[in-house]
Short mmCIF file of C-alpha atoms in Angstrom, two decimals:
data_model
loop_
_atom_site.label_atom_id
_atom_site.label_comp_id
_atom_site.label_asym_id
_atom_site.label_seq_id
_atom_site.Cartn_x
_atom_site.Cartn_y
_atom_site.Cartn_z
CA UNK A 1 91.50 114.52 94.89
CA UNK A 2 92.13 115.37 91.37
CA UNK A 3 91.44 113.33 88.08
CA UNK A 4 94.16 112.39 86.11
CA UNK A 5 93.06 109.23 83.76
CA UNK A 6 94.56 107.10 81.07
CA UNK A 7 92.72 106.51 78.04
CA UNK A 8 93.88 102.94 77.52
CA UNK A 9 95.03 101.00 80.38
CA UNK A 10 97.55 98.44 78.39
CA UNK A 11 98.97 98.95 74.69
CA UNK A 12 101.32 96.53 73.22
CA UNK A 13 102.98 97.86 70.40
CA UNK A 14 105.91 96.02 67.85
CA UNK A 15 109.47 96.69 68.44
CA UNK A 16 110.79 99.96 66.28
CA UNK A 17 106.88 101.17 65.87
CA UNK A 18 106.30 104.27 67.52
CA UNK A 19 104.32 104.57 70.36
CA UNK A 20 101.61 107.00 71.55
CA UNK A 21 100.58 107.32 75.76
CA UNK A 22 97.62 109.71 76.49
CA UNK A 23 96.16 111.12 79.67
CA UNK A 24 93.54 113.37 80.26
CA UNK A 25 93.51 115.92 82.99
CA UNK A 26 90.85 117.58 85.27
CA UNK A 27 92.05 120.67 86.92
CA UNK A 28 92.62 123.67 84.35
CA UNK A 29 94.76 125.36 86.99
CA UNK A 30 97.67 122.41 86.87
CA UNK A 31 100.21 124.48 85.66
CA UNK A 32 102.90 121.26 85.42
CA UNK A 33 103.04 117.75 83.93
CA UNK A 34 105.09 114.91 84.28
CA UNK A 35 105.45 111.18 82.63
CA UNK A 36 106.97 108.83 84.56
CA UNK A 37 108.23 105.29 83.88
CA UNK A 38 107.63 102.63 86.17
CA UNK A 39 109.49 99.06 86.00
CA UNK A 40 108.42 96.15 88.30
CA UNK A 41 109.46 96.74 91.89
CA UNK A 42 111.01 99.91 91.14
CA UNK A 43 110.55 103.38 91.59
CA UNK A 44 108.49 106.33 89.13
CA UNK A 45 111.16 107.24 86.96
CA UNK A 46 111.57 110.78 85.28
CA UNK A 47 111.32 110.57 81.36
CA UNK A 48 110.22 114.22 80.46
CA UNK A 49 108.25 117.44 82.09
CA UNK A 50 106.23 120.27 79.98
CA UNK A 51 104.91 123.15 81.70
CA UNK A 52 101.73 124.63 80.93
CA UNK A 53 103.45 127.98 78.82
CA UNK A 54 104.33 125.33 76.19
CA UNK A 55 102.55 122.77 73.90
CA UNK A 56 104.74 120.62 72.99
CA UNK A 57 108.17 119.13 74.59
CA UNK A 58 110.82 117.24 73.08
CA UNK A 59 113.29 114.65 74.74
CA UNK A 60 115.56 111.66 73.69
CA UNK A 61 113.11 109.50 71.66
CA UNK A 62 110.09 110.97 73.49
CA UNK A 63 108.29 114.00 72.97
CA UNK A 64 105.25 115.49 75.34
CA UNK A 65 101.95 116.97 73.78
CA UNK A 66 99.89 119.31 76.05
CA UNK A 67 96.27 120.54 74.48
CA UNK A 68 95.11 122.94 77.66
CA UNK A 69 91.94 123.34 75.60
CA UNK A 70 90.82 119.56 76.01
CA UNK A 71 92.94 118.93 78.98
CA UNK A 72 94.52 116.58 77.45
CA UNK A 73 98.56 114.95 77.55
CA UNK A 74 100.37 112.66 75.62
CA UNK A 75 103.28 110.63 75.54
CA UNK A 76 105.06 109.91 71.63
CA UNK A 77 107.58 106.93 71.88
CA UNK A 78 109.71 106.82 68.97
CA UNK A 79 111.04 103.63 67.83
CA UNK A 80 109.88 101.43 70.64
CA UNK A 81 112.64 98.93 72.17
CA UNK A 82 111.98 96.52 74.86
CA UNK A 83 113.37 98.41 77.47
CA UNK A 84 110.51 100.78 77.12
CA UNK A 85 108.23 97.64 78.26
CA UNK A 86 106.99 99.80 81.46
CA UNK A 87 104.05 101.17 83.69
CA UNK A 88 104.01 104.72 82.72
CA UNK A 89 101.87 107.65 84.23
CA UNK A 90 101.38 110.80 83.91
CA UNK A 91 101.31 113.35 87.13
CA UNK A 92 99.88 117.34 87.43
CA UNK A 93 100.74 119.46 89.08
CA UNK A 94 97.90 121.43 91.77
CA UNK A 95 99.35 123.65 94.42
CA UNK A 96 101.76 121.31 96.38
CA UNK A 97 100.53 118.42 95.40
CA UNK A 98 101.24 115.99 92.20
CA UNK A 99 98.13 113.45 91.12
CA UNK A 100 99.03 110.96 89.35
CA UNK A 101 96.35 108.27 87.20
CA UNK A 102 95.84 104.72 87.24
CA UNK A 103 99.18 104.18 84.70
CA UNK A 104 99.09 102.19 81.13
CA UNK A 105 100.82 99.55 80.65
CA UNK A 106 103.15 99.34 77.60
CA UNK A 107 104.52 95.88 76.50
CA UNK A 108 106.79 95.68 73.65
CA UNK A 109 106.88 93.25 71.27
CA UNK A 110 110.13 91.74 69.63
CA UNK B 1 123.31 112.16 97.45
CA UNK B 2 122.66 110.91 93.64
CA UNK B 3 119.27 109.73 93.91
CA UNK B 4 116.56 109.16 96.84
CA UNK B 5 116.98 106.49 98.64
CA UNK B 6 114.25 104.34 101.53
CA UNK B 7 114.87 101.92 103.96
CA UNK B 8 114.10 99.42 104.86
CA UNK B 9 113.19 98.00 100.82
CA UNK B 10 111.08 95.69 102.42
CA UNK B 11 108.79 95.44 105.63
CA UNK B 12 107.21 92.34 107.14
CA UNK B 13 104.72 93.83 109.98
CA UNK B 14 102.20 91.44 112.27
CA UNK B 15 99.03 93.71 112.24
CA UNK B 16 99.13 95.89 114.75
CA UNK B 17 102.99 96.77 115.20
CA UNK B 18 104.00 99.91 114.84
CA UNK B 19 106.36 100.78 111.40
CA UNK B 20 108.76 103.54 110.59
CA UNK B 21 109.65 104.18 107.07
CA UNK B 22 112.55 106.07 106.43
CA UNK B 23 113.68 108.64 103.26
CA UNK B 24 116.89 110.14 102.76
CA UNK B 25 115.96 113.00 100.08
CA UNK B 26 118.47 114.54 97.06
CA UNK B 27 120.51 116.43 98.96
CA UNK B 28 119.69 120.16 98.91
CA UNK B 29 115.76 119.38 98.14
CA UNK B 30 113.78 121.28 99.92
CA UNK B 31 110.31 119.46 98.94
CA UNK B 32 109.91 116.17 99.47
CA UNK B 33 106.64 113.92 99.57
CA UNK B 34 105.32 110.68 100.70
CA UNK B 35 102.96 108.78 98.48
CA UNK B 36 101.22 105.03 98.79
CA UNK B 37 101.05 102.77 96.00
CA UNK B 38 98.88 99.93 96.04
CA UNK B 39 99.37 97.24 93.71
CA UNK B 40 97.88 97.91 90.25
CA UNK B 41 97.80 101.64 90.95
CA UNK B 42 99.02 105.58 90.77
CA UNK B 43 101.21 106.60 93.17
CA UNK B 44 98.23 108.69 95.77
CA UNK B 45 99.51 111.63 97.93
CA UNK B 46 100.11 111.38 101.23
CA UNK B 47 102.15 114.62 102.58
CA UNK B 48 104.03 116.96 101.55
CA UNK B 49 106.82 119.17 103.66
CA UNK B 50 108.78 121.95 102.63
CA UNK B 51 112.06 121.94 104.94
CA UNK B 52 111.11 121.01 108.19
CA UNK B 53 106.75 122.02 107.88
CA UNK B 54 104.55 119.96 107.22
CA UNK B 55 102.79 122.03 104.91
CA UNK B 56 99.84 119.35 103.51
CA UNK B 57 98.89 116.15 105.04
CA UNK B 58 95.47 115.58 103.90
CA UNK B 59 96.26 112.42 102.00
CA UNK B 60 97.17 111.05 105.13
CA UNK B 61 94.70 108.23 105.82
CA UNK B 62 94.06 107.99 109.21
CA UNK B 63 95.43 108.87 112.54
CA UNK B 64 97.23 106.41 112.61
CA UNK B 65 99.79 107.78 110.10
CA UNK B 66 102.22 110.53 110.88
CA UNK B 67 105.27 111.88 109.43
CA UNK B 68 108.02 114.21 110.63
CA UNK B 69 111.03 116.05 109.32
CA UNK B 70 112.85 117.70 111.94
CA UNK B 71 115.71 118.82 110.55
CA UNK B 72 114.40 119.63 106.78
CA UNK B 73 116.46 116.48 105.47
CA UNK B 74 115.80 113.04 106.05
CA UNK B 75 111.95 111.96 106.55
CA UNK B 76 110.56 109.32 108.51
CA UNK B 77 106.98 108.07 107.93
CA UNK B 78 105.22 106.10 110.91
CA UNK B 79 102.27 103.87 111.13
CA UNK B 80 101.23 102.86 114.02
CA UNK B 81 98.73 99.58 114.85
CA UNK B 82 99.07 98.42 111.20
CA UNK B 83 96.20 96.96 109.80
CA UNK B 84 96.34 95.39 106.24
CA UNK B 85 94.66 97.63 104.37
CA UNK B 86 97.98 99.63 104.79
CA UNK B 87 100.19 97.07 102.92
CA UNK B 88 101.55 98.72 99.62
CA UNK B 89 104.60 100.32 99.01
CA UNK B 90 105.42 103.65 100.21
CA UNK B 91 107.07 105.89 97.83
CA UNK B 92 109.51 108.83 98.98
CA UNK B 93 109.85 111.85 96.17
CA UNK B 94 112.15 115.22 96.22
CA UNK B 95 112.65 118.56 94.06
CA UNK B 96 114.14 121.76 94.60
CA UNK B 97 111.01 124.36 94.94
CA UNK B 98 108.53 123.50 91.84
CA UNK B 99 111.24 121.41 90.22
CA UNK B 100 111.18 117.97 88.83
CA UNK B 101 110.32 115.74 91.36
CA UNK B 102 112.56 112.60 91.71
CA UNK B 103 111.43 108.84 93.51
CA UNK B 104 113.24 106.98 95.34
CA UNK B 105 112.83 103.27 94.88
CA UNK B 106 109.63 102.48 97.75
CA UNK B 107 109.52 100.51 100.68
CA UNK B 108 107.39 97.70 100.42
CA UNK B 109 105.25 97.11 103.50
CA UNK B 110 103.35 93.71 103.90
CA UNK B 111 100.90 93.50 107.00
CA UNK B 112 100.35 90.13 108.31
#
């Protein structure tokens, strides 16, 4: 399959600091990304898309980076809160399929 | 309905029973997928239908795995003569055609 990797598999970060996900991709022809959130015993949850026209995506707290040249994705946290304490991955898009990576592991610290 | 949604949550199997996983998708999704995650892991495709075909199922580890969607709604995924290599928990996704694809919570399978 595909190669979708995390740069740092855990990252623990202080409560209200910002935090910063990355992922690098492997196939230039993904044309669409996803980071997911995944708590303990639960399901990938949505948190924000970016397609491969754009560079840069902004959400609630969260905003998506996409640099096609280095393949590379990232996830910006702002103002961290213990909720965000999560598995998260990112996912591309080839053909039909979605790939997803191994997942870092955020922990937030009050 | 508002979200996807599995059953059974959780699956107890004695190696070599036969499972069936089930999926109910968002309700006018047209894609939906199957995925295995083992502990520790990424989510790692299994199939993939649009409506009723089947249109990829090379993630699909063996024979012994098969899905169906006969009516282009709800999904079932079967494994036959489980073995425990195929505990994990079995994730069910949706979207509308190249849309945002949405999980539903997993069914956890445990071989024993």
């Amino acid at each position: 399959g595909e190669s979708v990797g995390l740069h740092l598999p855990t990252l623990s970060v202080q409560e209200g600091d910002n935090s910063i996900i990355n992922c690098a991709y492997s196939n230039s022809a993904s044309d669409y990304f996803i980071w997911y959130k995944q708590e303990s015993g639960k399901g990938p949850q949505f948190i924000i898309d970016i397609r491969s026209n754009m560079d840069k995506r902004q959400g609630q707290r969260v905003t998506v980076l996409l640099n096609k040249t280095v393949k590379h994705l990232s996830l910006q946290i702002a103002a961290t809160q213990p909720g965000d304490s999560a598995v998260y991955f990112c996912a591309e898009r080839a053909g039909n399929q979605f790939y997803f990576g191994t997942g870092t592991s955020l922990t937030v610290i009050p | 309905g508002a979200g996807v949604s599995q059953s059974p949550r959780y699956k107890v199997a004695k190696r070599g029973q036969d499972v069936a996983l089930r999926c109910d998708p968002i309700s006018g999704h047209v894609s939906l997928f199957w995925y295995q995650q083992a502990l520790g892991q990424g989510p790692e495709f299994l199939t993939y239908f649009q409506n009723e075909a089947q249109l990829d199922k090379s993630g699909l580890p063996s024979d012994r795995f098969f899905a169906e969607r006969p009516e282009g709604s709800v999904s079932t995924l079967k494994i036959q003569r489980t073995q425990q290599e195929d505990s994990a928990v079995y994730l069910c996704a949706s979207s509308l055609p190249r849309g945002v694809v949405y999980f539903g919570q997993g069914t956890r399978l445990t071989v024993v």
